[in-house]
Amino acid sequence: MRKSTIAGMAVAALLVVLSVTGSRRELEPEVAAAAEDSPVRSPSTVALQGGLLYGRVVTDDGTTYQGRLRWGGDEEALWGNHFNGRKAENPWAEYVPPGQLPVERSSVTVFGIKIPGLKRPVDLSRPFLAHFGDIEGIEPRGRDLRVTLKSGAEFHLDRYAADDLADGVRVWDENHGVLDIGEWRIRSIEFLDPPLLDGIVRPLHGTVQTVQGAFTGFVQWDRELCLGSDELVGRTAEGELRIPFDRIRAIARLSHDSSRVTLHDGRAMVLSGDRRVGEGNRGLYVDDPRYGRVLVSWDAFESVEFSPGEPGPTYREFPPGRPLTGSVITRSGRRLVGRLVYDLDESETTETLDAPFQGVDYLIPFGRVASIVLPGLDMAGARPARVTLVGGEELPLELTGDLGQGNAGVLVFSGDQERPEYVPWSEVQRVDFDGPEVEALSDAPD
């Protein structure tokens, strides 16, 4: 290629870069030119706050990295965010008497007529969900992913099912810089108390308006974006825009595939053309202190107004879970008291009761639940369950999720009995949970 041609192409490329940079400068301040989470930024310029994930990562070659963490590079970043996976086994199933496990019937439709098929036991595998602040460490081993909670409880997750480790983790290491470590290079992750320094990394906080009311707390947009440095992407008539959340005052759903975005300087614009500003949005997590956490679907979302908030809870502010204890009242009037395993799954106060109402999914730690009252069998399709929280608030929740027919029942370990009594979900009328002052009655199985 001739030298004059090369020079011409270089000049043209430079003009394109300058043009793009000029078009974006109107919305992005110079200090945002290098995104806060960019791998090229020196970790020494990122001041850590107590609410940000922090820990020690050991790779397969024995190298240790320590510093601030972020899952998938631009996903979960706070102790209040959730780590998700799927449990590889159900250790509680062995306590159910033979023949009493719930069953489901398959069916096929022929010429518009539904024909019942064979009965089979319900799937007892369960999703795993825990705040990062509740976790002590994570160890991948082959197809097994062992998660240890602060309480000492261990959960074995299916490595090949969907889990948050699949996207790897980003580490801001003081000596090595910023690194993206892939899933299969990770030998172990140990969570630690972070240094409590003044920070410029701000969690998203605001009030989300929905069809059933408002929720206020830390926000994860599209279940992932949770820091002020994260960018909202969309298109206007002038082209694509990438706007840091730090510059956004409010977002309102304008239609099924567009949003109105209002900046702090008063300017407003309509964004579309990207799933995160339209119907492809997977919803907003809000860490509302009243309930723990809620997931607002895009259909239920109306608007969010961002506001300054305190730094997120620190690692030490998540106490270890304790065993669930309380009582179960059956539909025949029997009352069983002892240690509880709800849905043949949840056995600790840090685990969550998951059920929706009008497009909002509630993920309430059992430590905040006082009681669950189910409607009569003849009203099961018409009335919701009544869930009363420790503070006295009563929530109507739909009979799906942890309150639906897929619930596998409750185990009650009473007194010194070696084996618990099993109560099928269809026989449960009411569950009352003890407060934190009640001591655990027994230990979990290995």
XYZ file of C-alpha atoms in Angstrom:
446
model
C 0.000 0.000 0.000
C 1.361 3.459 -0.885
C 2.491 5.788 1.923
C 0.130 8.544 0.754
C -2.825 6.143 0.995
C -1.828 5.079 4.521
C -1.508 8.703 5.628
C -4.909 9.528 4.183
C -6.540 6.634 5.992
C -4.910 7.666 9.283
C -6.228 11.223 8.974
C -9.716 9.937 8.165
C -9.688 7.602 11.169
C -8.589 10.459 13.431
C -11.461 12.646 12.198
C -13.956 9.839 12.904
C -12.628 9.424 16.441
C -12.810 13.166 17.102
C -16.336 13.307 15.704
C -17.569 10.444 17.910
C -15.836 11.901 20.960
C -17.425 15.300 20.368
C -20.925 13.833 19.973
C -20.665 11.984 23.278
C -19.108 14.834 25.289
C -22.467 16.569 25.570
C -23.718 13.820 27.885
C -20.528 12.503 29.438
C -18.178 14.613 31.593
C -14.477 14.317 31.012
C -14.018 12.462 34.275
C -16.249 9.702 32.881
C -14.054 9.186 29.806
C -12.448 6.216 31.565
C -15.308 4.250 33.093
C -14.904 3.513 36.761
C -15.037 -0.212 36.193
C -12.801 -0.191 33.090
C -10.049 -2.830 33.275
C -7.474 -0.254 32.071
C -7.996 1.980 35.066
C -5.437 1.734 37.856
C -6.911 0.041 40.930
C -5.159 2.608 43.132
C -7.612 5.237 41.845
C -10.654 3.222 42.945
C -11.444 3.914 46.585
C -13.305 1.082 48.252
C -16.400 1.387 50.387
C -17.585 -1.107 52.954
C -20.638 -1.952 50.860
C -18.596 -3.215 47.891
C -17.668 -6.867 47.447
C -14.165 -7.675 48.598
C -12.252 -10.916 48.890
C -9.395 -13.230 48.054
C -9.372 -15.266 44.828
C -6.985 -18.207 44.362
C -6.509 -19.420 40.786
C -5.746 -22.918 39.526
C -1.991 -22.209 39.440
C -1.979 -21.133 43.106
C -1.753 -17.379 42.479
C -3.675 -15.255 44.993
C -5.440 -12.007 44.135
C -7.086 -9.817 46.763
C -9.221 -6.711 46.429
C -12.563 -5.388 45.379
C -14.665 -7.907 43.387
C -17.357 -7.651 40.744
C -19.146 -10.610 39.231
C -19.034 -10.913 35.452
C -17.114 -7.638 35.235
C -20.218 -5.442 35.299
C -22.816 -7.375 37.293
C -23.163 -7.984 41.065
C -20.952 -5.625 43.085
C -22.559 -5.223 46.552
C -22.907 -7.432 49.625
C -26.677 -7.095 49.345
C -26.694 -8.533 45.807
C -27.541 -12.220 45.353
C -25.426 -15.168 44.289
C -27.569 -17.590 42.268
C -27.180 -21.254 41.427
C -28.983 -24.571 41.524
C -28.603 -27.174 44.250
C -27.213 -30.484 43.034
C -29.046 -32.579 45.631
C -31.808 -32.416 48.234
C -30.588 -33.850 51.575
C -34.037 -33.458 53.161
C -35.864 -35.832 50.807
C -34.679 -38.880 52.776
C -36.791 -37.752 55.744
C -40.048 -38.082 53.808
C -41.834 -41.430 54.393
C -41.992 -43.691 51.322
C -44.877 -42.929 49.039
C -45.604 -39.504 50.563
C -43.565 -37.300 48.276
C -45.825 -35.044 46.189
C -46.429 -36.117 42.596
C -47.286 -34.368 39.372
C -49.147 -35.756 36.379
C -47.940 -35.189 32.856
C -50.472 -34.666 30.086
C -50.729 -34.440 26.312
C -53.250 -32.568 24.169
C -54.785 -34.368 21.180
C -57.247 -32.557 18.913
C -57.730 -29.950 21.658
C -58.469 -32.555 24.332
C -56.085 -32.806 27.313
C -55.300 -36.442 28.133
C -53.777 -37.162 31.576
C -50.472 -39.004 31.528
C -48.430 -40.849 34.112
C -47.839 -39.597 37.640
C -44.288 -38.914 38.738
C -42.629 -37.393 41.831
C -42.192 -33.643 41.687
C -38.732 -32.294 40.968
C -37.064 -31.733 44.341
C -34.070 -29.863 42.970
C -34.177 -26.264 44.108
C -32.534 -22.962 43.153
C -29.917 -21.511 45.481
C -30.141 -17.838 46.378
C -28.048 -16.040 48.997
C -26.793 -12.543 49.682
C -23.073 -12.297 49.080
C -22.928 -10.945 52.624
C -24.201 -14.314 53.927
C -21.469 -16.320 52.155
C -18.100 -17.237 53.623
C -16.554 -18.842 50.557
C -17.023 -20.551 47.178
C -15.026 -23.540 45.892
C -15.475 -25.017 42.410
C -14.541 -28.714 42.150
C -15.260 -30.398 38.834
C -19.005 -30.334 38.303
C -19.547 -29.452 41.985
C -19.686 -25.896 43.314
C -19.478 -25.757 47.096
C -20.861 -22.639 48.769
C -20.246 -22.207 52.515
C -22.377 -19.746 54.477
C -21.267 -17.812 57.545
C -23.375 -20.197 59.657
C -21.192 -23.082 58.498
C -23.917 -24.616 56.343
C -22.604 -26.014 53.057
C -24.503 -26.221 49.788
C -23.413 -28.227 46.770
C -24.502 -26.623 43.518
C -24.573 -28.111 40.049
C -21.626 -26.491 38.258
C -23.250 -27.077 34.873
C -26.582 -25.530 35.803
C -26.970 -21.763 35.561
C -24.936 -20.018 38.248
C -23.297 -16.628 38.712
C -19.784 -18.074 38.653
C -20.138 -18.878 34.950
C -19.380 -15.255 34.031
C -16.184 -15.151 36.069
C -15.109 -12.396 38.433
C -13.219 -9.110 38.137
C -10.616 -8.328 40.826
C -9.048 -4.970 41.653
C -5.758 -6.268 43.057
C -3.342 -3.779 44.608
C -0.279 -5.492 43.157
C -1.514 -6.956 39.860
C -4.004 -4.340 38.674
C -7.495 -5.103 37.419
C -8.013 -8.668 36.185
C -10.935 -10.601 34.724
C -10.623 -14.199 35.959
C -12.605 -16.822 34.069
C -14.720 -19.423 35.813
C -12.430 -22.364 35.075
C -9.342 -20.604 36.444
C -10.882 -20.122 39.897
C -9.846 -22.528 42.658
C -11.500 -20.700 45.537
C -13.036 -17.386 46.599
C -12.959 -16.212 50.212
C -15.000 -13.153 51.179
C -13.404 -10.636 53.541
C -14.184 -7.380 55.318
C -13.043 -4.620 52.933
C -11.009 -1.571 53.907
C -13.419 1.203 54.912
C -12.164 4.103 52.807
C -13.939 7.123 51.379
C -15.106 6.087 47.949
C -16.152 7.421 44.599
C -17.977 4.210 43.659
C -21.614 4.878 44.492
C -24.352 2.226 44.640
C -27.608 3.027 42.840
C -30.323 4.062 45.270
C -33.818 5.323 44.639
C -37.585 4.951 44.801
C -39.307 2.663 42.296
C -42.980 3.299 41.550
C -45.044 0.266 40.555
C -48.668 -0.634 39.946
C -48.982 -1.628 43.609
C -46.971 1.085 45.344
C -43.454 2.368 45.890
C -40.289 0.578 46.980
C -37.186 2.444 48.184
C -33.658 1.130 48.538
C -30.599 0.066 46.577
C -31.480 -0.673 42.967
C -30.211 -3.159 40.371
C -31.402 -2.113 36.918
C -32.091 -5.132 34.680
C -31.014 -7.316 37.655
C -27.351 -6.356 37.086
C -26.438 -2.667 36.878
C -26.025 -1.381 40.426
C -23.354 1.366 40.466
C -23.477 5.011 39.464
C -20.624 4.410 37.026
C -22.654 1.813 35.092
C -24.111 3.022 31.799
C -27.643 2.991 30.431
C -27.554 2.326 26.686
C -30.219 3.283 24.164
C -30.905 5.039 20.894
C -32.424 8.397 20.085
C -33.102 9.985 16.696
C -29.500 11.270 16.781
C -27.922 7.866 17.417
C -26.775 5.660 20.285
C -26.218 7.135 23.748
C -24.389 5.675 26.734
C -25.331 7.573 29.875
C -23.715 6.904 33.292
C -26.391 6.401 35.934
C -24.644 9.081 38.020
C -26.012 11.624 35.532
C -29.582 10.279 35.595
C -32.237 11.725 37.902
C -35.184 9.566 36.814
C -36.332 6.909 34.341
C -39.967 6.297 33.397
C -41.361 3.502 31.243
C -42.867 5.263 28.239
C -44.040 2.221 26.260
C -43.327 -1.489 26.079
C -40.041 -0.767 24.251
C -38.946 2.728 25.317
C -38.135 4.834 28.380
C -38.021 8.541 29.174
C -34.732 9.464 30.831
C -34.350 12.712 32.784
C -30.852 13.951 33.648
C -29.820 15.925 36.703
C -29.417 19.047 34.562
C -33.095 18.860 33.582
C -32.710 17.538 30.041
C -35.007 14.681 29.049
C -34.845 12.197 26.177
C -36.553 9.038 24.990
C -34.362 5.943 24.687
C -35.253 2.791 22.768
C -33.500 0.188 20.647
C -31.903 -1.699 23.549
C -33.523 -4.395 25.684
C -32.529 -2.662 28.919
C -34.800 0.298 28.165
C -37.685 -1.794 26.849
C -39.583 -5.026 27.173
C -36.383 -7.091 27.188
C -35.530 -5.587 30.583
C -35.545 -8.414 33.152
C -36.762 -6.207 35.971
C -35.410 -4.127 38.854
C -34.220 -5.494 42.165
C -34.916 -3.125 45.045
C -33.424 -3.766 48.492
C -36.369 -2.330 50.404
C -35.644 -2.597 54.168
C -39.279 -3.544 54.826
C -39.114 -6.774 52.861
C -35.497 -7.607 52.212
C -35.632 -7.596 48.432
C -38.238 -7.302 45.690
C -38.023 -7.896 41.949
C -40.185 -5.462 39.974
C -41.086 -6.816 36.537
C -40.972 -4.513 33.505
C -44.761 -4.744 33.193
C -45.221 -3.578 36.800
C -42.516 -0.886 36.600
C -43.683 2.708 36.187
C -40.693 4.865 37.122
C -37.616 5.214 39.299
C -36.241 8.396 40.849
C -32.678 8.088 41.995
C -31.568 9.638 45.261
C -28.459 9.673 47.441
C -28.282 6.760 49.816
C -26.000 5.598 52.557
C -23.223 3.179 51.561
C -24.551 -0.352 51.268
C -24.403 -2.711 54.252
C -20.928 -4.013 55.007
C -19.926 -7.661 55.123
C -19.954 -7.716 58.921
C -23.527 -6.386 58.995
C -24.809 -9.724 57.669
C -25.032 -11.990 60.743
C -24.834 -15.776 60.370
C -28.182 -17.453 59.792
C -29.850 -19.586 62.447
C -32.065 -22.635 62.010
C -35.752 -22.045 61.341
C -37.942 -22.873 64.333
C -41.650 -22.473 64.933
C -44.914 -24.357 64.563
C -47.155 -25.798 61.866
C -50.932 -26.015 62.207
C -52.503 -28.597 59.901
C -55.938 -28.398 58.301
C -57.110 -31.040 60.764
C -56.112 -28.797 63.692
C -52.882 -30.516 64.811
C -50.061 -28.263 66.011
C -46.471 -29.410 65.560
C -43.602 -27.485 67.185
C -39.897 -27.660 66.528
C -37.251 -27.013 63.968
C -38.679 -26.458 60.474
C -37.563 -27.217 56.946
C -39.869 -25.323 54.617
C -40.601 -26.700 51.139
C -38.057 -29.474 51.807
C -35.511 -26.770 51.132
C -35.278 -23.652 53.316
C -33.845 -24.378 56.755
C -32.140 -21.113 57.803
C -33.337 -17.593 58.548
C -31.190 -16.096 55.774
C -33.003 -18.138 53.103
C -35.969 -16.485 51.461
C -39.710 -16.892 51.016
C -40.267 -16.224 47.313
C -43.750 -15.384 46.007
C -45.286 -12.701 43.750
C -48.131 -10.220 43.877
C -49.252 -8.074 40.922
C -45.988 -8.257 39.000
C -43.680 -7.835 42.010
C -41.745 -10.852 43.307
C -40.994 -10.703 47.033
C -37.790 -12.355 48.273
C -38.243 -12.114 52.042
C -35.653 -13.633 54.412
C -37.435 -16.061 56.722
C -35.921 -14.164 59.640
C -38.376 -11.361 58.783
C -41.442 -13.612 58.455
C -43.730 -14.011 61.474
C -46.421 -16.230 59.963
C -47.959 -17.654 56.804
C -51.699 -18.325 56.640
C -53.146 -20.185 53.665
C -56.735 -19.872 52.416
C -59.166 -22.781 52.678
C -58.868 -25.436 50.003
C -62.191 -24.350 48.523
C -60.822 -20.807 48.115
C -57.295 -21.655 47.003
C -57.820 -20.303 43.516
C -59.528 -17.091 44.574
C -57.692 -15.767 47.623
C -53.995 -15.121 48.256
C -51.981 -16.276 51.234
C -51.534 -13.869 54.139
C -47.901 -13.369 55.094
C -47.294 -11.347 58.258
C -43.863 -9.819 58.788
C -42.056 -9.473 62.101
C -42.921 -5.762 62.226
C -46.639 -6.512 61.887
C -47.201 -5.633 58.214
C -49.406 -8.106 56.346
C -48.783 -8.959 52.701
C -51.181 -10.741 50.346
C -49.088 -13.050 48.170
C -50.180 -15.239 45.293
C -50.286 -19.014 45.639
C -47.274 -19.634 43.412
C -43.544 -19.947 44.048
C -42.917 -20.979 47.654
C -46.661 -20.734 48.331
C -47.858 -22.750 45.329
C -48.748 -26.355 44.639
C -45.128 -27.106 43.816
C -44.232 -26.661 47.503
C -42.902 -30.054 48.665
C -44.155 -29.741 52.251
C -42.685 -29.048 55.682
C -40.492 -31.125 57.987
C -40.873 -30.579 61.753
C -38.090 -31.819 64.057
C -39.766 -31.949 67.487
C -37.870 -32.320 70.752
C -35.326 -35.122 70.803
C -36.886 -37.135 67.997
C -34.316 -38.416 65.531
C -36.676 -38.254 62.601
C -39.021 -35.371 61.822
C -42.709 -35.450 61.041
C -43.545 -34.663 57.446
C -46.525 -32.438 56.630
C -47.547 -32.378 52.943
C -48.238 -28.885 51.647
C -51.883 -29.724 50.981
C -52.331 -30.311 54.743
C -50.672 -27.065 55.906
C -53.037 -24.366 57.187
C -50.637 -22.041 59.003
C -46.914 -21.697 59.781
C -45.613 -19.507 62.632
C -41.917 -18.723 62.929
C -40.022 -18.030 66.137
C -38.143 -14.789 66.652
C -34.349 -14.537 66.921
C -34.414 -15.024 70.691
C -35.455 -18.685 70.287
C -32.527 -21.087 70.238
C -32.133 -23.696 67.539
C -33.453 -27.152 68.453
C -31.210 -29.301 66.262
C -28.456 -29.249 63.704
C -28.790 -29.546 59.951
C -27.892 -32.835 58.256
C -24.531 -33.112 56.546
